[in-house]
Amino acid sequence: MNKPLNRKRGSIVPSNTQLERALFLFKQNKFSEALRLLTKVYKKEPNNVNALMAASICCRELAKNDAALRLINRVIQIAPDFEEALLQRGITFFQSGKLDECIENLDRVLSKQKRHSEALTWKGLALVKKDLPHDALRVFDAVIDAEPKKSGGFTNRGLLKLQLGNASESINDFDQALIISPNSPKLLMMRAQAYHTMGEFGRAVDDLTEVHSLDPKSVLPLQRRGLTYLKLEEFEKALWDFNSALKIEPNSKIDLLNKANALSQLRRYNEAMDVLNLSIGLDNRYANAYNNRGRVYQAMGLYTEALDDFNKATQLNENFAEASSNKSLLLLLLGKFKSGWQAYESRLLLNNQKLPIKKFADRLPIWQGEKGKKVLIWGEQGLGDEIMFASLLPDIVRISKKISIICDDRLLKIYNRSFPKDITFFTETSLPDFIEFNCQLSLGSLGKFFRNELTDFNQNKQPFLLADESIKAKYKRYFEKENKLLIGVSWQSEATLNADQKSLELNKILEQLRAFNVQFVSLQYGDVSAEIEDPSLKEYPIDFLPDVDKKNDIEELFGIVASCDRVVTTSNVTAHIAGALGVPTTVLVNNQANWRWHNEWQSSYWYSNVKILRACASGDWTVALKKLSKIWD
């Protein structure tokens, strides 16, 4: 949280010329010079409260908190009820990290003046530091009540709400603060952060653009606007911002990294490599640069070089979870399962991975592969991963006394139908009693115990999930009147970043298969209104089933997929559903393969019924689509 805005340094009245000169220097923020003069004053006049007080504040500003406390304590000995001295001692305790003592002094001020806005503000900040956010909110409410025409209370309350995850409410406070203090770069930056948190990237860009116009020599708004443009996939604009930041600070390591990232997103890999090499030339121990260069090498298909860089990054920073995670995904991509799974545990340390187990890590010890245990397992990541990793559940069931799974609520009925009754399934809204278990595990961690060699995946030969037979039969009846082979098609991913890497145009898939005596059904979840209205698709016999919510009604989607004779899909959740159901499936995978689909194998080791066709270059599906017409051979 910020210090109180417009904080006064004390109601100090000069008593002589030397003191007056010292206070002039004090107001100019020349604390060392002021302190030298003030020391002379209070040595001559030991009870000069004004000199002692000002000297105490100078010491605090110079990070000499112990000296500051000694001086302010002398003031309080002389004048025990001096509110300003109690306030300054409270602030000094805050700066020293002595939060209880801070609050005690501020409460003494508030006992005399309950609407003392500065004391309230510092108390609110101390409560935030003590991790008592709701108490702090009430205090900031009191600040606003005491000074509704000042922006400080709204600002601090808005920041706290943002920290608590209430971004929309924080924006209301920042709006109020900006009415009082318009064109404040700090407030605009805060509101931009809130918009960014909410995913309203366009509004964040607007605020950051205004900050840049107010302060064109500051790199921070350029950096943040560039990062926001990356979220909007406006990579050229992001590159412009990072280049502009580098004109102000040419050797900024973070801006070099960001520039390389923008170039990489534009697939200008050689240029990105040059920038990262420059960064490493400036600091050959910069772990982030090696990690990012490893990612560029991987995008270029230079896997040995990528692995070397990930290793270098983790050698320089052994706690670098992102580099360890990148290394793990590359090892798994290359089929090096044993070492890959070991490094895969680093995903649990990533700040951007909100895995359920991280919230409950202190409840139970982590399962280490022991037999005869009662294990609580947490589903993780997306729906596709939950389905894929569920193929490992029979392995742990065989060696455990009791297994319970926390799963996506959309999968609850499917899992209960598909797995033995000795597995109990829950959702996050109906958690089991933790005392019923010996240990816990995140679902993706099962791989290191049961899939360390390629032959270990032979256990995945059979379908392991079941559709509702009545739903499957309903769609069988619905489609069988055409008496044609039914092909289910899914053509895009919900992931927005590099969408062309995981998405195709629907008509390009359908035209490769129309020569066969087939009919098509859409398995695509999300908004398909553009395809439904596309006149070029009228020549293809595809049923969109627009009344089915394929994203949320997973039971219905499972039934549709199970009714298909074949499935053709990009590497989205549909691929995992079809794979788990055992429907013959072809997955179209981009050339920068996700680790789940290996980098060169033509069939999936997760699902024996899934074949893989690969793009030959980024977004170039020509060869893969030509092969698609031969999948029935």
XYZ file of C-alpha atoms in Angstrom, residues 157-158 160-176 190-191 193-200 203:
30
model
C -9.174 1.619 -0.357
C -9.053 1.005 -4.083
C -6.672 -2.807 -1.050
C -9.762 -3.936 -2.953
C -7.557 -4.669 -5.945
C -5.272 -6.793 -3.761
C -8.332 -8.637 -2.458
C -9.388 -9.481 -6.015
C -12.258 -6.986 -6.175
C -11.007 -5.198 -9.274
C -14.395 -3.812 -10.319
C -14.948 -2.257 -6.885
C -11.426 -0.866 -6.878
C -12.162 0.918 -10.157
C -15.077 2.726 -8.498
C -12.675 4.056 -5.869
C -10.064 5.058 -8.437
C -12.800 6.840 -10.409
C -13.710 8.845 -7.285
C -3.614 2.023 -10.618
C -6.870 2.055 -12.552
C -3.854 -2.243 -13.411
C -7.410 -2.895 -12.240
C -8.705 -2.907 -15.813
C -5.887 -5.275 -16.787
C -6.830 -7.609 -13.930
C -10.439 -7.664 -15.157
C -9.327 -8.433 -18.709
C -10.546 -5.046 -19.956
C -9.535 0.452 -21.163
